[in-house]
Short mmCIF file of C-alpha atoms in Angstrom, two decimals:
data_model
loop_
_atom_site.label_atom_id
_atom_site.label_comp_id
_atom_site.label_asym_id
_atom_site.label_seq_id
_atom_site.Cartn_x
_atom_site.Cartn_y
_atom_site.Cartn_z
CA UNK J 1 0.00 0.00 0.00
CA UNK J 2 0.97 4.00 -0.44
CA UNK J 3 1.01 6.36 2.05
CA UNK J 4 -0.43 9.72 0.85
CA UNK J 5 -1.54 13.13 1.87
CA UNK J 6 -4.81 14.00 0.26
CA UNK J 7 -4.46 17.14 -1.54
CA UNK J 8 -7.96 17.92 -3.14
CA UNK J 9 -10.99 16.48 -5.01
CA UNK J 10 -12.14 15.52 -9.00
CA UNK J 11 -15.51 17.04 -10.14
CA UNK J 12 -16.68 14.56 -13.68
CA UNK J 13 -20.53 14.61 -14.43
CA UNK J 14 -19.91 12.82 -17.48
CA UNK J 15 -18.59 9.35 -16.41
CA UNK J 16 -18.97 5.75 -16.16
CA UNK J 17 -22.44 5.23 -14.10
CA UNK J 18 -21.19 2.23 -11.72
CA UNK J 19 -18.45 5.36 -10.86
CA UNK J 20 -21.67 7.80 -9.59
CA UNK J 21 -22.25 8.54 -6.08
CA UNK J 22 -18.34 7.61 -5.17
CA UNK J 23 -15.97 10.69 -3.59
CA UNK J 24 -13.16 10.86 -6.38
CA UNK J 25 -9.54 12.50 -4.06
CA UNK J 26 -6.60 13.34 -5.37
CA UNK J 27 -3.52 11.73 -3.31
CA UNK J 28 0.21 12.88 -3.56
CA UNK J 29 2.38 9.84 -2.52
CA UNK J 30 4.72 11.01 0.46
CA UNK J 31 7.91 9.36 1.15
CA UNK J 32 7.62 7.40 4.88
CA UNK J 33 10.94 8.90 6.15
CA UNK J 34 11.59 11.97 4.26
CA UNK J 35 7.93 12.99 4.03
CA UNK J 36 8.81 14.64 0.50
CA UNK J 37 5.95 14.71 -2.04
CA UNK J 38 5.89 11.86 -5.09
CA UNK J 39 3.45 11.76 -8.01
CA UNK J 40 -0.41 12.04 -7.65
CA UNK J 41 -3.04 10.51 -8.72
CA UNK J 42 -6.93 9.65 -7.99
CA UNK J 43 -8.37 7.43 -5.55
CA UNK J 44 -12.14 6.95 -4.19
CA UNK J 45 -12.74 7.14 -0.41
CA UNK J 46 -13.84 4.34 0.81
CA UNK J 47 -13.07 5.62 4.94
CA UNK J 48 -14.19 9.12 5.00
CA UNK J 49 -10.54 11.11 4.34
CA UNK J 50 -11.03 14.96 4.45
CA UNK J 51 -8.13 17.16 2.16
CA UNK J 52 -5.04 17.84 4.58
CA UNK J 53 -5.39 13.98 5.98
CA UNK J 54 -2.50 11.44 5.48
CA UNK J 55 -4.53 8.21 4.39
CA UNK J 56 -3.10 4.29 3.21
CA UNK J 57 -4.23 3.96 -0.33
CA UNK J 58 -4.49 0.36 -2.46
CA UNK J 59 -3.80 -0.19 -5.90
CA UNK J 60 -4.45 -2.40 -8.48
CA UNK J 61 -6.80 -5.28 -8.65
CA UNK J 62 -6.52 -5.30 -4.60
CA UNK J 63 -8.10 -1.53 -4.52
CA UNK J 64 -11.64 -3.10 -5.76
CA UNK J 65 -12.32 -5.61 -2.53
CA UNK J 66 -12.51 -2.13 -0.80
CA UNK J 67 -15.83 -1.78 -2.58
CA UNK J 68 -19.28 -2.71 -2.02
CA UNK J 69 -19.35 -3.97 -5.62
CA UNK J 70 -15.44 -5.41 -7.33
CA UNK J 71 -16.33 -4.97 -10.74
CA UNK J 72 -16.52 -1.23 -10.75
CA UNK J 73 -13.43 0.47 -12.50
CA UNK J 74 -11.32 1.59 -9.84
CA UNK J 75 -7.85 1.05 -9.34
CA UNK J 76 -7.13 3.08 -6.51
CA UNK J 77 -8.86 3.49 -2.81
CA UNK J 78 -8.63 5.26 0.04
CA UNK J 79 -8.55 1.92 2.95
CA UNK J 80 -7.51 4.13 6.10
CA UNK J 81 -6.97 7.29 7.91
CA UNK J 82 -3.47 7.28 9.05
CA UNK J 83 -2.82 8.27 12.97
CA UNK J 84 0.80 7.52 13.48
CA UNK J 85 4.03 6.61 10.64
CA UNK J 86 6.19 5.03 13.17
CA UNK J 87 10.03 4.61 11.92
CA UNK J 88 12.82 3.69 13.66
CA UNK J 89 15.95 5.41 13.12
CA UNK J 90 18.35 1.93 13.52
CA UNK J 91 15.62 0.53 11.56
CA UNK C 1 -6.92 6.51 -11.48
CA UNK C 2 -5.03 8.69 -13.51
CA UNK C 3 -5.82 12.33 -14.79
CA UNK C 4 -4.77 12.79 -18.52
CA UNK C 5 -5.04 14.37 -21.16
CA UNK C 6 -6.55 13.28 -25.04
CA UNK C 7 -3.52 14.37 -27.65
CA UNK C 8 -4.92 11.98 -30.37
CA UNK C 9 -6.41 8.37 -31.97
CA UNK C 10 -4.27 5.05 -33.03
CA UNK C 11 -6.17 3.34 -36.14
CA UNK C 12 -4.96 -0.01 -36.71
CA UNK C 13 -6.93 -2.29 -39.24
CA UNK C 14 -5.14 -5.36 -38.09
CA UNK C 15 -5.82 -5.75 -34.62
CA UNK C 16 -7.42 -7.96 -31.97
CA UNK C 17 -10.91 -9.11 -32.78
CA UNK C 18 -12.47 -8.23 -29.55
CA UNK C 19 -10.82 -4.54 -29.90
CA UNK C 20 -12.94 -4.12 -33.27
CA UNK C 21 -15.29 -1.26 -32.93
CA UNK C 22 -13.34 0.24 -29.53
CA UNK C 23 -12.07 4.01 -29.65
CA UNK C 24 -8.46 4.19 -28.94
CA UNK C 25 -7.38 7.15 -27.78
CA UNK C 26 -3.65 8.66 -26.78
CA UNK C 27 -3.62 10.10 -23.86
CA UNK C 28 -0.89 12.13 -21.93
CA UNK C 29 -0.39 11.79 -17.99
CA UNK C 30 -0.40 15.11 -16.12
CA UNK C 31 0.59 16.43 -12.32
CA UNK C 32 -2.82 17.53 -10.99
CA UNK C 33 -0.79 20.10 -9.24
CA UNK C 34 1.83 21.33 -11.61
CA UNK C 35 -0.38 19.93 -14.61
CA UNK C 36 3.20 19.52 -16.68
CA UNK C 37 3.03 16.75 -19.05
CA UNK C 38 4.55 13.20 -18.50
CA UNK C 39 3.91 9.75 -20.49
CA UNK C 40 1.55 8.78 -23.05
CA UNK C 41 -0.34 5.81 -23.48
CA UNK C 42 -3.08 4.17 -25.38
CA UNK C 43 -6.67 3.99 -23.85
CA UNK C 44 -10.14 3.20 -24.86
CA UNK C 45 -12.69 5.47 -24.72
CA UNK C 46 -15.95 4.81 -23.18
CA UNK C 47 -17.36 8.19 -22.08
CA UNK C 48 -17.40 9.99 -25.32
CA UNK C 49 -14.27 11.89 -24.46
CA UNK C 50 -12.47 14.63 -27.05
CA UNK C 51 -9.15 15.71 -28.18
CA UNK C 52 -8.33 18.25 -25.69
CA UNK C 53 -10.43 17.18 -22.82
CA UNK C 54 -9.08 16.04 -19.78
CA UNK C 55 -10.03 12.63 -18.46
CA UNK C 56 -10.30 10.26 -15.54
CA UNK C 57 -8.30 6.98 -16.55
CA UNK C 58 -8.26 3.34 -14.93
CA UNK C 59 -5.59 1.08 -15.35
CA UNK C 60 -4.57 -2.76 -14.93
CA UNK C 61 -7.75 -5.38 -14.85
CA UNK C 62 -9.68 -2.61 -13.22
CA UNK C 63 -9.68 -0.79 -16.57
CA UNK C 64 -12.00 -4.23 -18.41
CA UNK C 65 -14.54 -3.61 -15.23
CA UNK C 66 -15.71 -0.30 -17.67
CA UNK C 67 -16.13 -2.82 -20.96
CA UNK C 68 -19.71 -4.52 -21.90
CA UNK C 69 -17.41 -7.64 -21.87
CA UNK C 70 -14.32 -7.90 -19.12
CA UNK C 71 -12.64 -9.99 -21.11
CA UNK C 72 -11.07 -8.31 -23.78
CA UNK C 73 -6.91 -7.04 -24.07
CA UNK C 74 -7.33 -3.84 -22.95
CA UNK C 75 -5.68 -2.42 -19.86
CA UNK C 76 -6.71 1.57 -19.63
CA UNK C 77 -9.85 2.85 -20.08
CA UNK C 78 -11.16 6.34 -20.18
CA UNK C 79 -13.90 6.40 -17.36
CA UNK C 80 -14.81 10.24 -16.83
CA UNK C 81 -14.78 13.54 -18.53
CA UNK C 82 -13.60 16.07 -15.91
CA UNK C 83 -14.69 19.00 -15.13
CA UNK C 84 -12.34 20.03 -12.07
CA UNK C 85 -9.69 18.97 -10.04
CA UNK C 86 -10.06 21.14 -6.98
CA UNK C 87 -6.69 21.55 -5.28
CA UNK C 88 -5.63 22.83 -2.19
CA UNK C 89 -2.94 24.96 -1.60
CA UNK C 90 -2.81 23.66 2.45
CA UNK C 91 -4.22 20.33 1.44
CA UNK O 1 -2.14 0.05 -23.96
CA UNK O 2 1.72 0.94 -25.23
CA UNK O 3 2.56 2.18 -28.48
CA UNK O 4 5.90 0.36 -29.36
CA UNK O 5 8.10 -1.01 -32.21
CA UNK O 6 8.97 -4.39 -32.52
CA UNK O 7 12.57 -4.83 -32.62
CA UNK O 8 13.60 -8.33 -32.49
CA UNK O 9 12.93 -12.12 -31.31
CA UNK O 10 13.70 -14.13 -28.75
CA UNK O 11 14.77 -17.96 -28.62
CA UNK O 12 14.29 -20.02 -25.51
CA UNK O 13 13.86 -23.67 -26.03
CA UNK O 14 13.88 -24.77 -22.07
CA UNK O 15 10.84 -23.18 -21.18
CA UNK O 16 7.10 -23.48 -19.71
CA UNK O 17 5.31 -26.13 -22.04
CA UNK O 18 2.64 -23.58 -22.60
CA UNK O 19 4.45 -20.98 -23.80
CA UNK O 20 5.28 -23.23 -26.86
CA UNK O 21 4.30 -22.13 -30.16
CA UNK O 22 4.15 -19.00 -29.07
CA UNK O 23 6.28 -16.14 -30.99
CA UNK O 24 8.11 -13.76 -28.37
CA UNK O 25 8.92 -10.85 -30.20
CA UNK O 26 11.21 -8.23 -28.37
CA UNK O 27 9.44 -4.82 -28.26
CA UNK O 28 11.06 -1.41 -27.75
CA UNK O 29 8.02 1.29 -25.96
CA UNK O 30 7.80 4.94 -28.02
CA UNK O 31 6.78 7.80 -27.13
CA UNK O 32 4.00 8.96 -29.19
CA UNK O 33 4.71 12.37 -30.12
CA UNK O 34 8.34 12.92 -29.81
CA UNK O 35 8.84 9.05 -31.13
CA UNK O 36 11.93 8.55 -28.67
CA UNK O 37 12.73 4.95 -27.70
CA UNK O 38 11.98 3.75 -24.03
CA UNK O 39 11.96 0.52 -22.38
CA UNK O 40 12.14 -2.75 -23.92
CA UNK O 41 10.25 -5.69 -22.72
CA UNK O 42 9.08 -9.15 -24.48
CA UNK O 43 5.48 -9.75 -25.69
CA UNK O 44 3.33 -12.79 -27.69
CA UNK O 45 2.42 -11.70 -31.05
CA UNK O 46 -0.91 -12.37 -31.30
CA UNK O 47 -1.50 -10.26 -34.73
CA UNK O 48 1.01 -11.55 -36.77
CA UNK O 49 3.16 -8.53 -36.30
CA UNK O 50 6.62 -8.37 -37.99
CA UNK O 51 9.96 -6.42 -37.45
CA UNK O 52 10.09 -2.82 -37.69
CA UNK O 53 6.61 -2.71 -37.34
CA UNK O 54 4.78 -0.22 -34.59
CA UNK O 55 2.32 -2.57 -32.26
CA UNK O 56 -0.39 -1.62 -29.85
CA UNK O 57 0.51 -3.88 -26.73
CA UNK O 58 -1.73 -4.81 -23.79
CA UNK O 59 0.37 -5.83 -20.13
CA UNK O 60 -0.92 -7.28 -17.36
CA UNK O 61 -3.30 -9.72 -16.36
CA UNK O 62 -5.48 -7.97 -19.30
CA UNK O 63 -2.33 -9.58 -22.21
CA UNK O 64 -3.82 -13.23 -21.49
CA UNK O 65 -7.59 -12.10 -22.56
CA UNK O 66 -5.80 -12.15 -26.06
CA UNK O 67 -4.52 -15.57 -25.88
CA UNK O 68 -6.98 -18.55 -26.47
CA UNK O 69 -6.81 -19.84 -23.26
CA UNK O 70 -6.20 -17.04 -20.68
CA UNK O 71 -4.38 -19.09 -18.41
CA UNK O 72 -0.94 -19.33 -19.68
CA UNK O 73 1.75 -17.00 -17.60
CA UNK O 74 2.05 -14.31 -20.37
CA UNK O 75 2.41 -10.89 -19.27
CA UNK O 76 2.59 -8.78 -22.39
CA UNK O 77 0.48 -9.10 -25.82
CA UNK O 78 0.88 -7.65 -29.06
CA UNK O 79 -2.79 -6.89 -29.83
CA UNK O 80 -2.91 -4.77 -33.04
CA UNK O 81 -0.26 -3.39 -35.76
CA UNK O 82 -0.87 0.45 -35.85
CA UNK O 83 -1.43 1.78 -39.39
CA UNK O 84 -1.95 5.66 -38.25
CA UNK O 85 -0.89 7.38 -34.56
CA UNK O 86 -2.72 10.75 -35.00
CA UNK O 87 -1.84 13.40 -32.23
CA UNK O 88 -2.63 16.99 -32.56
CA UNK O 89 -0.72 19.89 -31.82
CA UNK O 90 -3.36 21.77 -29.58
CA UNK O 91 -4.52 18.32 -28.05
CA UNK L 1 8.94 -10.41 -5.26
CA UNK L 2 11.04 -7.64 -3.39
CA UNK L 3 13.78 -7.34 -1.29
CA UNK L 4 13.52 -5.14 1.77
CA UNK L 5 14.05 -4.03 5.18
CA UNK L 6 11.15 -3.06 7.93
CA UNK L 7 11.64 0.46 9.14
CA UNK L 8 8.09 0.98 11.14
CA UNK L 9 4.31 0.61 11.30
CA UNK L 10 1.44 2.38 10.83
CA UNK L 11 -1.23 3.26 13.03
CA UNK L 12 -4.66 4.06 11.81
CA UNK L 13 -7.99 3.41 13.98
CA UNK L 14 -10.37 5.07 11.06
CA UNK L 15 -9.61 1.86 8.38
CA UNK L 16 -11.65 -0.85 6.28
CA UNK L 17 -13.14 -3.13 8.67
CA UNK L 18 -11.38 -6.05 6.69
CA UNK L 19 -7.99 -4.96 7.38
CA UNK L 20 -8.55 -4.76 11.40
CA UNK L 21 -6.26 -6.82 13.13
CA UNK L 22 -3.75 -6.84 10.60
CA UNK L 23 -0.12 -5.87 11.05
CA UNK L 24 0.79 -2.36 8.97
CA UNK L 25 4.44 -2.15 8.58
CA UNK L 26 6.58 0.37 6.38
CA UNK L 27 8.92 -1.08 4.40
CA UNK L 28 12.03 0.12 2.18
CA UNK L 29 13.11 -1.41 -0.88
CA UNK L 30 16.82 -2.62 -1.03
CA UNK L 31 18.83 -3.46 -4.17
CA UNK L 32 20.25 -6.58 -3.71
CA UNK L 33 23.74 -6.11 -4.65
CA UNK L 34 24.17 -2.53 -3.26
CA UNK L 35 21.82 -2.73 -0.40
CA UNK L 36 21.31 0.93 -1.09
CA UNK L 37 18.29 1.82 -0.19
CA UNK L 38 14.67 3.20 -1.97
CA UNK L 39 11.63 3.96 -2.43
CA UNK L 40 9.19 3.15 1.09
CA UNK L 41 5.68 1.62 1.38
CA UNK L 42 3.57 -0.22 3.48
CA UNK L 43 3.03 -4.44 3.95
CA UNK L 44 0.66 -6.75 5.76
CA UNK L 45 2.87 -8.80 7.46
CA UNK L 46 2.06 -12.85 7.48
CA UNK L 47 5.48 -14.52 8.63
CA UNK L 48 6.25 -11.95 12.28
CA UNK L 49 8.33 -9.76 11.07
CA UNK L 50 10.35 -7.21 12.89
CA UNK L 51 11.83 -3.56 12.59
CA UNK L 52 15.00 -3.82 10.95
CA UNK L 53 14.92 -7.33 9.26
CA UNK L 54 15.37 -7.97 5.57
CA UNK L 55 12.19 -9.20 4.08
CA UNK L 56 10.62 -10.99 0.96
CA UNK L 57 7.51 -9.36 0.01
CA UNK L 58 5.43 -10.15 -2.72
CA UNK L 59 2.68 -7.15 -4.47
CA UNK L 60 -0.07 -6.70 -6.77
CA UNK L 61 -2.94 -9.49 -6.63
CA UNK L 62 -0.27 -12.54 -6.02
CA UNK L 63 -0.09 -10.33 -2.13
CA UNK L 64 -3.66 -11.30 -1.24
CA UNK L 65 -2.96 -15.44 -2.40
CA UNK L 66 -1.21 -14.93 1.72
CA UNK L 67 -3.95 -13.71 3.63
CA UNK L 68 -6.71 -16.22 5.03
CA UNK L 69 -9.12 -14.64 3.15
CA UNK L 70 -7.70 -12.95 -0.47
CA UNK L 71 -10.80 -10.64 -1.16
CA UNK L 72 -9.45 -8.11 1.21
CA UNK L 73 -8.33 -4.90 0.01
CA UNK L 74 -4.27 -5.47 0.14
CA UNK L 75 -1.74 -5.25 -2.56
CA UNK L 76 1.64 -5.94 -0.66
CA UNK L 77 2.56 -9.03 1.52
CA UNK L 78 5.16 -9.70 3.53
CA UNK L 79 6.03 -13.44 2.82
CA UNK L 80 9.29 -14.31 4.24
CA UNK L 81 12.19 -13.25 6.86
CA UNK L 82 14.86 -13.56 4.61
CA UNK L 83 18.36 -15.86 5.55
CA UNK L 84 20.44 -15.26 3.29
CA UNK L 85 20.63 -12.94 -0.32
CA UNK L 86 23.63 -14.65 -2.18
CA UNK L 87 24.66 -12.88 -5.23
CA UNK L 88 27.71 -14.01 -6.98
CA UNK L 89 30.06 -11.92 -8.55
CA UNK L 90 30.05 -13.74 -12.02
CA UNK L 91 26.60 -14.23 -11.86
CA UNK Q 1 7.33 -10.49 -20.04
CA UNK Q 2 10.93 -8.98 -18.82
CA UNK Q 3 14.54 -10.29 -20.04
CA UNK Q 4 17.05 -10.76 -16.96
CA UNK Q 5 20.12 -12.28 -15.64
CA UNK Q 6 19.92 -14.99 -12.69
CA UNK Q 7 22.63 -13.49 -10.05
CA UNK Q 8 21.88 -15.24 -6.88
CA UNK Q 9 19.36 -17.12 -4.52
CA UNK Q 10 17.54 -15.89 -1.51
CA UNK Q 11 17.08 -18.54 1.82
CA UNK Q 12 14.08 -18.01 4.22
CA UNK Q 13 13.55 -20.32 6.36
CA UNK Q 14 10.36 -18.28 7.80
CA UNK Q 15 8.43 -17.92 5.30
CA UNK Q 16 4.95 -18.68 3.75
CA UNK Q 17 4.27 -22.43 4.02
CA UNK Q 18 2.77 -22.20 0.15
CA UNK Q 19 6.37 -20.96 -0.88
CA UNK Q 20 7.88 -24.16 0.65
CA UNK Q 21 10.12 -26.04 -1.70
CA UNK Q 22 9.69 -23.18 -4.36
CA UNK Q 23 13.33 -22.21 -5.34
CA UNK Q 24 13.57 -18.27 -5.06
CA UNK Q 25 16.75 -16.67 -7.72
CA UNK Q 26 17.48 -12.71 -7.47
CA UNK Q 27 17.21 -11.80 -11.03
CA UNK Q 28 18.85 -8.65 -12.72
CA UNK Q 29 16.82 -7.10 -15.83
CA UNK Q 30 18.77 -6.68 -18.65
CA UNK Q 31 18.09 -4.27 -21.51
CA UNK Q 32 17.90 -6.45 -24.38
CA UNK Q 33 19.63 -3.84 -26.89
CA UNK Q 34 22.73 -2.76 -24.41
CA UNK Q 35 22.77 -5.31 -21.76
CA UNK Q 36 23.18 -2.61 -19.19
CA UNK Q 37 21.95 -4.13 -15.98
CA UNK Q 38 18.97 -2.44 -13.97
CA UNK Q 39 16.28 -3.04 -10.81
CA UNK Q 40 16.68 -6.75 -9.63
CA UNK Q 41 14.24 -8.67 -7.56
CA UNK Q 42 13.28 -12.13 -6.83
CA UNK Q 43 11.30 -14.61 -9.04
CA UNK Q 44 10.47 -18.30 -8.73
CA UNK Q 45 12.34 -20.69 -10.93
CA UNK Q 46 9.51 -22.90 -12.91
CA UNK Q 47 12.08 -24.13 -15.51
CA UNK Q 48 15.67 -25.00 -13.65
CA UNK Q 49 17.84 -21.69 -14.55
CA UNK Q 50 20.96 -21.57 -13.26
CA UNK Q 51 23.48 -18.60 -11.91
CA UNK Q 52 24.61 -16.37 -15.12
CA UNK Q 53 21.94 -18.05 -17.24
CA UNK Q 54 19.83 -14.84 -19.22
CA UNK Q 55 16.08 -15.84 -18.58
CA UNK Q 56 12.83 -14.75 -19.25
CA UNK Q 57 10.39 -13.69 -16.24
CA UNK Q 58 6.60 -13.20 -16.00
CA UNK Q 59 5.36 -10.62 -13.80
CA UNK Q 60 2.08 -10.26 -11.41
CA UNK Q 61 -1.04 -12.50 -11.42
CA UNK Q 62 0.41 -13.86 -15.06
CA UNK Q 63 3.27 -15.32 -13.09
CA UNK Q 64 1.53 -17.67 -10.38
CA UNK Q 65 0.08 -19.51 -14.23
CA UNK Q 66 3.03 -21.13 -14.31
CA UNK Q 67 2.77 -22.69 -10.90
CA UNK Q 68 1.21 -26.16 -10.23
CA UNK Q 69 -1.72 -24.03 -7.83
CA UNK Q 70 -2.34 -20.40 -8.67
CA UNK Q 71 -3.47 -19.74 -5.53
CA UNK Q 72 0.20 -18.88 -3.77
CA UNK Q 73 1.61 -15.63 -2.91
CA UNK Q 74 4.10 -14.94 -5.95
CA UNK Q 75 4.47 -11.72 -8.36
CA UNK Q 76 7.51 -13.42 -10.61
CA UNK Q 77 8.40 -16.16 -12.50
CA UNK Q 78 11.36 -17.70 -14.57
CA UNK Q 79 9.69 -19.27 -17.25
CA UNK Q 80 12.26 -19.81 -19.90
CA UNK Q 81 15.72 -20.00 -20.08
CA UNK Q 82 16.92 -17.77 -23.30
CA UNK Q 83 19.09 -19.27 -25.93
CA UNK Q 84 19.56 -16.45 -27.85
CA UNK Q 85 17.76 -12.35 -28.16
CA UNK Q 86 17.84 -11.35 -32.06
CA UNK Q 87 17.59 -7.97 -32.35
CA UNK Q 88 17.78 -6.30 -35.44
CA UNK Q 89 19.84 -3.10 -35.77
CA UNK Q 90 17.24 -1.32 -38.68
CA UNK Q 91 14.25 -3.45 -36.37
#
């Protein structure tokens, strides 16, 4: 999984239906340790994230069993509000 | 997902069966933030998307989940026409 | 999909039994617009594609929906031989 | 698979019910020859891993085959507390 | 599917019990046209490849088809050992 800040939100009337009714985020990959910002892309919220929040984000095939439904066409969800990155320094 | 950009079409008369009859579409990656360009790729379109228009994109297996039938060769489709991507400057 | 140009062949008698009869054709990824080479990788020609020749390629799980039986450990297909790539300046 | 070393955890109450219980750790990529170190992300760890060990973990799909139940919304596994990495120099 | 060079093997002793008996080989991918060396990582040996031998690998849920069960937690195959890459300079 990615660990991300979430950085803003997608407006698209004109989409795939099964996609309607789901909270579209873009997510800017952060580094664990450095915390320096990566590329971004789009996930849906499956957890409630508001913009500012750090959030673990799956990709791929595994990002649908977040879903009520896994054959919607989504390769990217929000799975978790992030409260702590732990890392050791002798780690 | 990924946010793109149409540039263009790919015709190729000797292709795939299954592909016959799909619109395939070259699309360029951009930075939501910085919205500089970054690679192209080949996706088919199943929103009615334009050259020019930005777009919502799904890769990997998730991308067949937007087809009438998941199981055809194609691994990006275009899934949404957008028509913001709201970012925050604190977010 | 990838836009790409087949480059070359590659010979590997010790190998799975169901990868036999198969042609693996060594592919080199393009841009589209500026044309530049990329990344080379190894796909099935499943389009009767020859050397020289610029391929549309599917990767992925989404490569075997081109083969007949979709269980085979394949990874990349060649799924159409591009006659046109049409990108427009203002695009 | 990948090569790589635990560094941390992560903590996060607000999550998919499906992933409670499970152990969130941060991982860093190593190349095998250097050891240098690179990019960072998060595991499910199966085997009892522990900060600073070096790792096998596997991504994508193939990551879920290791849980007890694979519908779960997880795309990297940590599959084995590695021995030994023996590279030879001819090799 | 990728083109690589088999440089080592990794030992776990703790690992999955599915990967039990599976021989694991670090792999180095090779760029077919220079043969400069790039990321390595660790695939499972379906075909009996041996240290220096140039192979072909599989990659993601493609790779676990050439396993005897599917079902087991592995992203990477060796499933053929190359006799020779033909690439063509004008290709």
């Amino acid at each position: 999984m990615i660990i991300g800040k979430v950085i803003g939100n997608v407006w698209a009337t004109r989409k795939e239906e099964s996609l309607n009714g789901m909270k579209l985020m873009v997510v800017r990959r952060l580094d664990t340790e450095s915390g320096c910002e990566q590329e971004s892309f789009v996930a849906v919220d499956c957890v409630g994230a508001g913009i500012g929040e750090r959030v673990l984000v799956t990709t791929g095939s595994s990002a649908r069993m977040a879903l009520d439904n896994p054959n919607k066409p989504v390769d990217a969800t929000i799975v978790g509000i992030i409260d702590e990155v732990e890392v050791r320094a002798e780690g």
